[in-house]
CSV table of C-alpha atoms in Angstrom, one decimal:
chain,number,residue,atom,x,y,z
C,1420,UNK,CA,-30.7,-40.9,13.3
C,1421,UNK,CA,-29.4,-42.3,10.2
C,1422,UNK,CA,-27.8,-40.0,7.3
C,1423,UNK,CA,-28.7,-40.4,3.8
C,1424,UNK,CA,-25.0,-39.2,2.7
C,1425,UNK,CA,-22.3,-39.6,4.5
C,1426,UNK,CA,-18.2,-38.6,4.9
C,1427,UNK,CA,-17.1,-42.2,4.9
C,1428,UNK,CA,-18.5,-45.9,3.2
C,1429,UNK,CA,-16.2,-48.4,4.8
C,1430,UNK,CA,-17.0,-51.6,3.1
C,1431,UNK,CA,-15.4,-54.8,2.5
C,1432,UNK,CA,-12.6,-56.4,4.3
C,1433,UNK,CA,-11.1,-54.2,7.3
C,1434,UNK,CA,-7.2,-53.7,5.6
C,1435,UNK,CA,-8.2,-53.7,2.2
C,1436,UNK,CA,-8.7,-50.3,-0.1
C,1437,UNK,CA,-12.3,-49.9,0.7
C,1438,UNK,CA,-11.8,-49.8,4.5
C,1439,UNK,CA,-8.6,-48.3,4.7
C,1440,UNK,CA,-7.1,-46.3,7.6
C,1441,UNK,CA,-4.6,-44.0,5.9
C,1442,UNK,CA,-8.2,-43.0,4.0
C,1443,UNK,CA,-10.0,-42.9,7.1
C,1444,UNK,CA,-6.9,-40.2,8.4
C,1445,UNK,CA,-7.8,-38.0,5.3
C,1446,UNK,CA,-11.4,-37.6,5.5
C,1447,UNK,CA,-11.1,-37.1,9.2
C,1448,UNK,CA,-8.1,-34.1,9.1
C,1449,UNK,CA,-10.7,-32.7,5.8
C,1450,UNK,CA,-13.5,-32.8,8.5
C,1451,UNK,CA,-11.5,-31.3,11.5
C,1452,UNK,CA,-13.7,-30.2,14.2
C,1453,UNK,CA,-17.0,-30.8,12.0
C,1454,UNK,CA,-18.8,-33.9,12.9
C,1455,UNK,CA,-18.2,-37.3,10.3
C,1456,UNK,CA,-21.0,-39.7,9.9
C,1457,UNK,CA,-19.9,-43.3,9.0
C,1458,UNK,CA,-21.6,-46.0,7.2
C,1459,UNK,CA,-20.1,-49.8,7.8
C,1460,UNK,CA,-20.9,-53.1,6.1
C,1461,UNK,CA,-18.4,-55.3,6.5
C,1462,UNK,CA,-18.0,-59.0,7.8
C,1463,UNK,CA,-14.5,-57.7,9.4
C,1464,UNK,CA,-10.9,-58.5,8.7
C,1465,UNK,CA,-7.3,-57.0,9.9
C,1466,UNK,CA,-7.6,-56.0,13.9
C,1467,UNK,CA,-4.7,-53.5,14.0
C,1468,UNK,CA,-6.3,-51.7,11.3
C,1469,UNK,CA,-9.7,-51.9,13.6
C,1470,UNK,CA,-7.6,-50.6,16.4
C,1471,UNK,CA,-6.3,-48.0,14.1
C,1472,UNK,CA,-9.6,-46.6,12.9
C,1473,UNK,CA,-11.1,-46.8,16.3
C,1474,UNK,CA,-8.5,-44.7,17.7
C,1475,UNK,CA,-9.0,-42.0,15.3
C,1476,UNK,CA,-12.7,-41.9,15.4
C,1477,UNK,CA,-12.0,-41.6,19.2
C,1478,UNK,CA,-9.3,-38.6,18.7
C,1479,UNK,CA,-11.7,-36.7,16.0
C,1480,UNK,CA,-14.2,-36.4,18.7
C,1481,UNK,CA,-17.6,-36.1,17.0
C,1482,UNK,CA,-18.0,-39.4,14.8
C,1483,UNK,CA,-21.2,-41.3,14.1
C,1484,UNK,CA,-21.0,-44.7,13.0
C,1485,UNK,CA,-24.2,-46.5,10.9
C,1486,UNK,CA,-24.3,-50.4,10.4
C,1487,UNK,CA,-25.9,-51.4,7.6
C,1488,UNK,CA,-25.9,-55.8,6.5
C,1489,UNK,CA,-24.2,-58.2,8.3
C,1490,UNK,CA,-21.2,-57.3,10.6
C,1491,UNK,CA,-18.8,-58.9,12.2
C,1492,UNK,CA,-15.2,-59.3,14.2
C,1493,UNK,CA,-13.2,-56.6,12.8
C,1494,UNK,CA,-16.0,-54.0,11.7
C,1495,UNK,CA,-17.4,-53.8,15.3
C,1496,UNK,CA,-14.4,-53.2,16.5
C,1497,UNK,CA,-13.4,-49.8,14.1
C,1498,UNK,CA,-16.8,-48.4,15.7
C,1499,UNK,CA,-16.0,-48.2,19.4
C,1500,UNK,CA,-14.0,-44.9,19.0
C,1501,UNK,CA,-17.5,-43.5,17.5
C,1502,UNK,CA,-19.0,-40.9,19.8
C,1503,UNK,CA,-22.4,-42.8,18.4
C,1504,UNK,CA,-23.2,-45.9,16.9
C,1505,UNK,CA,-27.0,-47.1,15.3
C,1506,UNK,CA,-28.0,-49.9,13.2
C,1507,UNK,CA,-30.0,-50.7,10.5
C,1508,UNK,CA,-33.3,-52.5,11.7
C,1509,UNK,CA,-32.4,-55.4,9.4
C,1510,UNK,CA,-28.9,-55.4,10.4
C,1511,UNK,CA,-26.7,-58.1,12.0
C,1512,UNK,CA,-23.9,-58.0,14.4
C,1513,UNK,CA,-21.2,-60.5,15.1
C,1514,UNK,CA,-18.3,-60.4,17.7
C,1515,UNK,CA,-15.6,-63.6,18.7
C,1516,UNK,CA,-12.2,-64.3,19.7
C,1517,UNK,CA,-9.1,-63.3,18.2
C,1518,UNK,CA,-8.2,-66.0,15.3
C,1519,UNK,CA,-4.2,-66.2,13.9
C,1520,UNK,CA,-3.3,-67.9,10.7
C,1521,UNK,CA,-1.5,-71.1,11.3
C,1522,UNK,CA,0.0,-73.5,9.2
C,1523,UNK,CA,2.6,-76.2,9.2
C,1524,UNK,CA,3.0,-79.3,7.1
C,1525,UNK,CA,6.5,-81.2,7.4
C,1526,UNK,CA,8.1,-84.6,8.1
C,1527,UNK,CA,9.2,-83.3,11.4
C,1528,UNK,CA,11.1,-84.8,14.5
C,1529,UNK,CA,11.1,-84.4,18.3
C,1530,UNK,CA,13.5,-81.3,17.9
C,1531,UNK,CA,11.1,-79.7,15.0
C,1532,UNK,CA,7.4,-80.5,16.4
C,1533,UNK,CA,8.9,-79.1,19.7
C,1534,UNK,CA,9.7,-75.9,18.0
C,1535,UNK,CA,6.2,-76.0,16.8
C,1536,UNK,CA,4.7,-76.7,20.2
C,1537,UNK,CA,6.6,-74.1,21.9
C,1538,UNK,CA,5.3,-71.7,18.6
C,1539,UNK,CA,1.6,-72.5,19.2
C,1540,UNK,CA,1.8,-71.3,22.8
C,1541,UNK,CA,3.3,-68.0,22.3
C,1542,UNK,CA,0.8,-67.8,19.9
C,1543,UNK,CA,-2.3,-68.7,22.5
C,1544,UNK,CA,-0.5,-66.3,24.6
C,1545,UNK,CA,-0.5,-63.6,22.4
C,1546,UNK,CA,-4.4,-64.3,21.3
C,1547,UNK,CA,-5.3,-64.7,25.1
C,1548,UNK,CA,-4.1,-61.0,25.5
C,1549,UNK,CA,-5.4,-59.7,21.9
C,1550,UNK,CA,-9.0,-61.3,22.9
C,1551,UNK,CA,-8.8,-59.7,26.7
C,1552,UNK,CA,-7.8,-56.1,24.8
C,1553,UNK,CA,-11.1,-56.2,22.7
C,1554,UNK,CA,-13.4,-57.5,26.0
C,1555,UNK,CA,-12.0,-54.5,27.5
C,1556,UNK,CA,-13.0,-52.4,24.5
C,1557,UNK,CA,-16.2,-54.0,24.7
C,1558,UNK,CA,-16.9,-53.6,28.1
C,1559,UNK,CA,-16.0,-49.9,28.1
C,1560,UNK,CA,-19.1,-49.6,25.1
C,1561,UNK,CA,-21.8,-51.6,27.0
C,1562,UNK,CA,-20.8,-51.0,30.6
C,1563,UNK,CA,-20.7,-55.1,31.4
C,1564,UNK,CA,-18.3,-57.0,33.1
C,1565,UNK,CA,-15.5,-58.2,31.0
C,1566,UNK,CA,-15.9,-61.8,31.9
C,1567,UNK,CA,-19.1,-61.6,30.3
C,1568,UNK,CA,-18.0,-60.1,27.2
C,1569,UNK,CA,-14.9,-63.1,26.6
C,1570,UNK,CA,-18.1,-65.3,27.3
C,1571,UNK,CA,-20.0,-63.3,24.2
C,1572,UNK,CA,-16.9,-63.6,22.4
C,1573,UNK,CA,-16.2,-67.4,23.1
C,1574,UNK,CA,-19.4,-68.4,22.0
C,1575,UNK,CA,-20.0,-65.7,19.0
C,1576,UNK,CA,-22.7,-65.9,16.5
C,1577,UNK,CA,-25.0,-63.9,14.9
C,1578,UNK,CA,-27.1,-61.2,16.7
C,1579,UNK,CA,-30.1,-59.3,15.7
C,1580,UNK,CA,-30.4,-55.6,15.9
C,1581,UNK,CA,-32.4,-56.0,19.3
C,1582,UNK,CA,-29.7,-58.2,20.6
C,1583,UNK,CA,-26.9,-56.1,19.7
C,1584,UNK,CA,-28.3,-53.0,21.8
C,1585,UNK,CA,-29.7,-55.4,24.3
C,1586,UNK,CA,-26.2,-55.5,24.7
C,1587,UNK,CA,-25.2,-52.2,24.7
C,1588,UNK,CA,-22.9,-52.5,21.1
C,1589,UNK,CA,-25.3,-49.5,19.5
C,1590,UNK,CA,-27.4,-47.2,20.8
C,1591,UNK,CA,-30.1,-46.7,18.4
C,1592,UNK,CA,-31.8,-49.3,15.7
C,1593,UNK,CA,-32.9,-47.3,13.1
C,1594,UNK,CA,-35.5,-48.2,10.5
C,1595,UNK,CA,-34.2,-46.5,6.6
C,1596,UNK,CA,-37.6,-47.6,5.4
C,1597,UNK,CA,-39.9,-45.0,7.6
C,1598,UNK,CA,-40.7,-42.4,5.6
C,1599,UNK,CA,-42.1,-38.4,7.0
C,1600,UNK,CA,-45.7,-37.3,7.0
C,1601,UNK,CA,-46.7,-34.9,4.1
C,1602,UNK,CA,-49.0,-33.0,3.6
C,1603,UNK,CA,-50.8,-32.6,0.2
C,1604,UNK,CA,-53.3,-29.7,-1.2
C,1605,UNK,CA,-56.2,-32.6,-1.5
C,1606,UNK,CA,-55.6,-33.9,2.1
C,1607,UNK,CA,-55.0,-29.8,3.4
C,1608,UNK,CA,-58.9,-29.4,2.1
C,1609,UNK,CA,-60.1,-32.7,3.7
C,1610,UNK,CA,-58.9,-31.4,6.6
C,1611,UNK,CA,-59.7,-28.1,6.6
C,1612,UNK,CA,-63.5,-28.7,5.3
C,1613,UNK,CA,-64.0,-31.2,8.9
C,1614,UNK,CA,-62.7,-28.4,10.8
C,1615,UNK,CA,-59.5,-30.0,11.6
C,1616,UNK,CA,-56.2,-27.8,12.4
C,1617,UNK,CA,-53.9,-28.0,9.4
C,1618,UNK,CA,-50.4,-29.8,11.0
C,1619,UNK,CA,-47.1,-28.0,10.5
C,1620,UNK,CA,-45.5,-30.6,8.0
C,1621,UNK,CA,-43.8,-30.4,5.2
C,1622,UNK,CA,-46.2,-29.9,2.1
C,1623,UNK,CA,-45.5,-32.0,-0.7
C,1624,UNK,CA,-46.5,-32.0,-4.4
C,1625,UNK,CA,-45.8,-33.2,-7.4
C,1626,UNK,CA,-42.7,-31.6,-9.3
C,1627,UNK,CA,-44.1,-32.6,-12.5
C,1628,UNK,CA,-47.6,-31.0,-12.2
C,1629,UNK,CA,-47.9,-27.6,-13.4
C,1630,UNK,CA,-49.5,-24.7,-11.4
C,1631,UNK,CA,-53.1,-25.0,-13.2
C,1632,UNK,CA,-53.2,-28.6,-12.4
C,1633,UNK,CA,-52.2,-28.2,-8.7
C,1634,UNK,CA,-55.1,-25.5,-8.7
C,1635,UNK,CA,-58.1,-27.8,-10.4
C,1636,UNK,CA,-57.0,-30.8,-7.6
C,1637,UNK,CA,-57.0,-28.2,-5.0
C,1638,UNK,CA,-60.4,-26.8,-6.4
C,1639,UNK,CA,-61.7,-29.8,-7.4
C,1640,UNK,CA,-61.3,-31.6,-3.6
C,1641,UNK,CA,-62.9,-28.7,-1.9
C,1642,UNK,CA,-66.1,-28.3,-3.9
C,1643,UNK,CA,-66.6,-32.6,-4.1
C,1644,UNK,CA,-69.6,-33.7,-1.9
C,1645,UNK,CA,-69.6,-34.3,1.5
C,1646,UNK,CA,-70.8,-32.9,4.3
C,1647,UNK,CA,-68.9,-30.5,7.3
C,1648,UNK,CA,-70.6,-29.5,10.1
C,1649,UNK,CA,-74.3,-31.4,9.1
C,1650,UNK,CA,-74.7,-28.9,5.9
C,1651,UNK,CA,-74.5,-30.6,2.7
C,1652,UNK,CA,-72.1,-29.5,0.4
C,1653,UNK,CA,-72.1,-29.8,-3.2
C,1654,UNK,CA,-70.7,-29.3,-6.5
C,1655,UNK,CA,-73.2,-27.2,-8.8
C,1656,UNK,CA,-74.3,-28.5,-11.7
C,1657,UNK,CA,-73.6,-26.1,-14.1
C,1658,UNK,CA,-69.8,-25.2,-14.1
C,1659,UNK,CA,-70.6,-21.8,-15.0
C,1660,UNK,CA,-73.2,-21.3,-11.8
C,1661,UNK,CA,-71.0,-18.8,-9.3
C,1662,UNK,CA,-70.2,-21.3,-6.3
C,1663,UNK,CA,-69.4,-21.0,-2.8
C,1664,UNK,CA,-68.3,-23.4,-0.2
C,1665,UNK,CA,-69.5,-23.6,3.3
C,1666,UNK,CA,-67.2,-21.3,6.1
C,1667,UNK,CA,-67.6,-21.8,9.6
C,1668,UNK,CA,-69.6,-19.1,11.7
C,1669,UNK,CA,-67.7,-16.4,13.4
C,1670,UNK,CA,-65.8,-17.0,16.1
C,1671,UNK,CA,-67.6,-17.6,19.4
C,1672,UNK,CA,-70.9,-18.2,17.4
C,1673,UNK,CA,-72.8,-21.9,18.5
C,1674,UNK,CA,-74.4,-22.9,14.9
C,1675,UNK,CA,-76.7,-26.0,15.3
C,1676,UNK,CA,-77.4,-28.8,12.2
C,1677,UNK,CA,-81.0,-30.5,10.6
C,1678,UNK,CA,-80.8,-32.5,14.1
C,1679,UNK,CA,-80.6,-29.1,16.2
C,1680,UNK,CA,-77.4,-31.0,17.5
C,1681,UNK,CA,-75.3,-27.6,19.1
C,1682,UNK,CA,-71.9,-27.4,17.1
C,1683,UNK,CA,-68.5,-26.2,18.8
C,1684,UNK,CA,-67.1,-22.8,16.7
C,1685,UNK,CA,-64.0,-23.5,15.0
C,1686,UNK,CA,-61.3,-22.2,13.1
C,1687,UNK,CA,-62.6,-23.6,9.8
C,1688,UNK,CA,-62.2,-20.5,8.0
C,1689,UNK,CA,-58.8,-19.8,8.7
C,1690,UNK,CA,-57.7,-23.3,7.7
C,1691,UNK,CA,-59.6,-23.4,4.4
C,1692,UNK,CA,-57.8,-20.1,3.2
C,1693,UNK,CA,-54.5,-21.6,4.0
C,1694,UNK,CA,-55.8,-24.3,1.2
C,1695,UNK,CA,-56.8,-21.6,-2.0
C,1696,UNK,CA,-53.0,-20.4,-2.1
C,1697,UNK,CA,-53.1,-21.9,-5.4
C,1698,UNK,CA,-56.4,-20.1,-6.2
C,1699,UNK,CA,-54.4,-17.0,-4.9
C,1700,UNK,CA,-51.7,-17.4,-7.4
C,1701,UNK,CA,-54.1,-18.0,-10.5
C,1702,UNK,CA,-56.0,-14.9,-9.8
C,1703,UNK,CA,-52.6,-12.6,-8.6
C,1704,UNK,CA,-54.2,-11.7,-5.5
C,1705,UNK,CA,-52.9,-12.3,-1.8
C,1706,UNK,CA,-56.2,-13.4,0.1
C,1707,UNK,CA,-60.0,-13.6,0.4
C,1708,UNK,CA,-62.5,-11.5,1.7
C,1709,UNK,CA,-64.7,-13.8,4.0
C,1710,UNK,CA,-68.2,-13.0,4.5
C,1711,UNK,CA,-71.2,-14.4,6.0
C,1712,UNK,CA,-71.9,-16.2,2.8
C,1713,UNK,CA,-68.4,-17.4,2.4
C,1714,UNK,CA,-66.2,-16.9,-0.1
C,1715,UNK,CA,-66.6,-15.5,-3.4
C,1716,UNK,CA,-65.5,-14.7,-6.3
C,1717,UNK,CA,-65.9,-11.3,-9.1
C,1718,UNK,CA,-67.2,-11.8,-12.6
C,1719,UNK,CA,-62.9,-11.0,-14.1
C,1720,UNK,CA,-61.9,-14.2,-11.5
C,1721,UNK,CA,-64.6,-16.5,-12.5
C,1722,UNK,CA,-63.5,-15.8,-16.2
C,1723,UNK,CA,-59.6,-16.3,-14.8
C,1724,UNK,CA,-60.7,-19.3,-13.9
C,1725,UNK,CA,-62.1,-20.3,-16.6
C,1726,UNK,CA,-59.6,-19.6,-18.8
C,1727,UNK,CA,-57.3,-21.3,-16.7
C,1728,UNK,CA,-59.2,-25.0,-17.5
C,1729,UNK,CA,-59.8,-24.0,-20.8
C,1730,UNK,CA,-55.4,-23.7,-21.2
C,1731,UNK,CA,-55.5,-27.0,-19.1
C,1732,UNK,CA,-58.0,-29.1,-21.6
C,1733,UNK,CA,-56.3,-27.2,-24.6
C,1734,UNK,CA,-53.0,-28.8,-23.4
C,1735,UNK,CA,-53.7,-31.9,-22.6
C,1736,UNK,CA,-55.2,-32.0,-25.7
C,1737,UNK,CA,-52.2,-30.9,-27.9
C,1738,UNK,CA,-50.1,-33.4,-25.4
C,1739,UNK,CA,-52.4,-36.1,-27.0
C,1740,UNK,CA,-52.5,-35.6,-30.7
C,1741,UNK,CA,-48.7,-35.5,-30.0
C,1742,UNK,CA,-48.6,-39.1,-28.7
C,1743,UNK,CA,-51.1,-40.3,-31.1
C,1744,UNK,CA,-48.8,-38.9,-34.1
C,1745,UNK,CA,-45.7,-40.5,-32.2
C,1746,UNK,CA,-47.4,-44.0,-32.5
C,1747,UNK,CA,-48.4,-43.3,-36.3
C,1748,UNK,CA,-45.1,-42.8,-37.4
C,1749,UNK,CA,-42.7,-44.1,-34.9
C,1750,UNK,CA,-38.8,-42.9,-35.4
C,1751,UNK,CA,-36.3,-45.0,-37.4
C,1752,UNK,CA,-33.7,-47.4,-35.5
C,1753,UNK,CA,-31.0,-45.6,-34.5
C,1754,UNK,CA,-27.6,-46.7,-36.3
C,1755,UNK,CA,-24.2,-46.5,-34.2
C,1756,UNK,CA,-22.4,-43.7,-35.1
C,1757,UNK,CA,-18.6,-43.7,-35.4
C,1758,UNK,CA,-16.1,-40.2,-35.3
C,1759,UNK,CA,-13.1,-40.0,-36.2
C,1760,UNK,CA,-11.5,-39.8,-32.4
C,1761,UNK,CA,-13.2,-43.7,-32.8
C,1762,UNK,CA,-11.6,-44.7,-35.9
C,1763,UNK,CA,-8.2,-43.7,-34.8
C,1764,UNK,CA,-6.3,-46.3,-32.3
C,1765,UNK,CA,-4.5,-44.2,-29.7
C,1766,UNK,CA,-1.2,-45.2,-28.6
C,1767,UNK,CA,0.0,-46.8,-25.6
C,1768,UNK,CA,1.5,-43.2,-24.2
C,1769,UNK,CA,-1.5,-41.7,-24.9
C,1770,UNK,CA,-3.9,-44.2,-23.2
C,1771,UNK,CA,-1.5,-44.2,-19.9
C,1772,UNK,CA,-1.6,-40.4,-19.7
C,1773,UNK,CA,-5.5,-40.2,-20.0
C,1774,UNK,CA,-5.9,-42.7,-17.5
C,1775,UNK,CA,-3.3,-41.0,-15.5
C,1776,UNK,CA,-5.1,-37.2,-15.9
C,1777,UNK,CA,-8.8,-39.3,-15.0
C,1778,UNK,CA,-7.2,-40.7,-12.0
C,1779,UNK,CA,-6.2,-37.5,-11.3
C,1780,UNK,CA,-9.7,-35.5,-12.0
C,1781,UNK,CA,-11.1,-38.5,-9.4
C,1782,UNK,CA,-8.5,-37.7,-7.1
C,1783,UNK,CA,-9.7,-34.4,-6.5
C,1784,UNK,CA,-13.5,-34.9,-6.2
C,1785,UNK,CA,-12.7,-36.9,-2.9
C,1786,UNK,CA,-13.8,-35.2,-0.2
């Protein structure tokens, strides 16, 4: 699976400071014998760099590589050292045959454009055997003939993320977008009022609601209408009347509804408690007493409670007259405001040595 940090960004052209192998040597001797996850976006660049970087992620060991945007030549090639390799859904992969600048521009005679000939030959030679090293490579990663791969290479363009595993370049696409299930006080009560088993997820709530507020959503959603195993259930309507919400029989007890229809036991009761934790912190107590009736509450925790709305409604009443006053008299426009480190030109030593010690400080937070 993808990371969302990671030891290395290697972006850019392959050679060039922001995918640089000396840099790549560092962050793998900082990580010795823990395992380094790489993210890649670049449309390739220097091979004996490539070569470079593939070889150490291959001598480190325990190296994951992530493509991210499009990829190609070069890039592909730093990854095959990686002990794993995945791509970004969206992602693009790219692979060809070795290229060599060549240039030559002259008024030249037999002698000179046979010098030239004979130039461009070594040079095919060379590329023949660069371009059969990196099928090899290749080959090795998707477990495919090497003829097939120089074919691949010959004819290059653009593949998909499906393509490029087709192939056997990555072994997992991987989709950033896909968030996890959570699991929320409202949905918790939902659940646990249909006699549904609460899943084992991650609960999530809001970091900027307050405890009270998480308590009248998670009050508020269990006492709404709507009916659980064909009783009715409803809100009463004064907010003062004591009010208790339905509770499954006891366990291995058949209850029947208005239809005499026979209903399953279930472990509705236990799931519903799991959802009043936030009841359980407002009134400083660990649990519930379940009866026949259901639950319950004393004369001291209906009062909690209702003090607990009442600090609720006075807040979010102070919160407003606060924002209306804001509007009524909104703040001046700010006016830039000038020290005397500002006013004061530095001089050319002293520039050079704090952009010497900031170098320095960034140095250091390298990992």
């Amino acid at each position: 699976m993808p990371q969302t940090k990671y030891n290395l960004h290697l972006k850019g052209f392959v050679g060039g400071y922001d995918f640089d192998r000396d840099y790549v040597d560092y962050v793998l001797a900082r990580n010795e014998g823990k395992p380094v996850h790489v993210l890649i976006d670049s449309l390739g660049g220097s091979l004996a760099t490539a070569l470079s970087i593939a070889s150490a992620f291959k001598r480190h060991g325990d190296v994951t590589v992530h493509f991210v945007g499009m990829n190609a030549s070069a890039a592909t090639i730093a990854s095959l050292g990686a002990r794993h390799i995945s791509i970004d859904a969206s992602a693009m992969y790219l692979v060809h045959k070795c290229s060599a600048e060549f240039f030559e521009w002259g008024n030249l005679n037999a002698d000179q454009l046979a010098t030239v000939r004979d130039n461009c030959e070594a040079a095919i030679r060379d590329l023949n055997k660069l371009d059969n090293n990196v099928a090899a490579m290749y080959s090795a990663k998707c477990s495919k003939p090497e003829a097939d791969l120089l074919d691949l290479m010959r004819e290059g363009g653009w593949l998909t993320a499906k393509e490029a595993k087709a192939w056997g370049f990555v072994d997992e696409i991987t989709d950033l977008g896909e968030a996890k299930p959570v699991l929320t006080d409202a949905v918790a009560s939902e659940m646990a009022a249909a006699g549904m088993p609460i899943p084992n997820i991650p609960t999530a709530y809001n970091r900027n609601e307050t405890l009270i507020e998480r308590f009248i959503a998670a009050i508020a959603s269990l006492f709404k209408s709507g009916k659980c195993d064909g009783h009715e259930q409803t809100a009463a309507a004064n907010p003062h009347e004591e009010v208790t919400p339905d509770v499954a029989p006891p366990k291995g007890e058949v209850t029947h509804n208005e239809n005499n229809q026979s209903l399953q036991p279930s472990n509705q009761s236990a799931t519903m408690l799991q959802s009043l934790s936030l009841l359980g912190e407002v009134l400083n107590i660990e649990g519930f007493a379940v009866g026949e009736d259901g639950v319950t509450l004393t004369a001291e925790q209906a009062i909690a409670v209702e003090r607990a709305i009442a600090e609720r409604d006075k807040r979010n009443t102070e919160l407003a007259e606060q924002v209306q006053a804001l509007k009524a008299n909104p703040a001046e426009k700010s006016q830039t405001v000038v020290d005397a480190k500002q006013q004061t030109a530095k001089s050319p030593i002293d520039a050079f040595a704090d952009t010497v010690n900031s170098a320095k400080r960034l140095f250091n937070q390298v990992p």
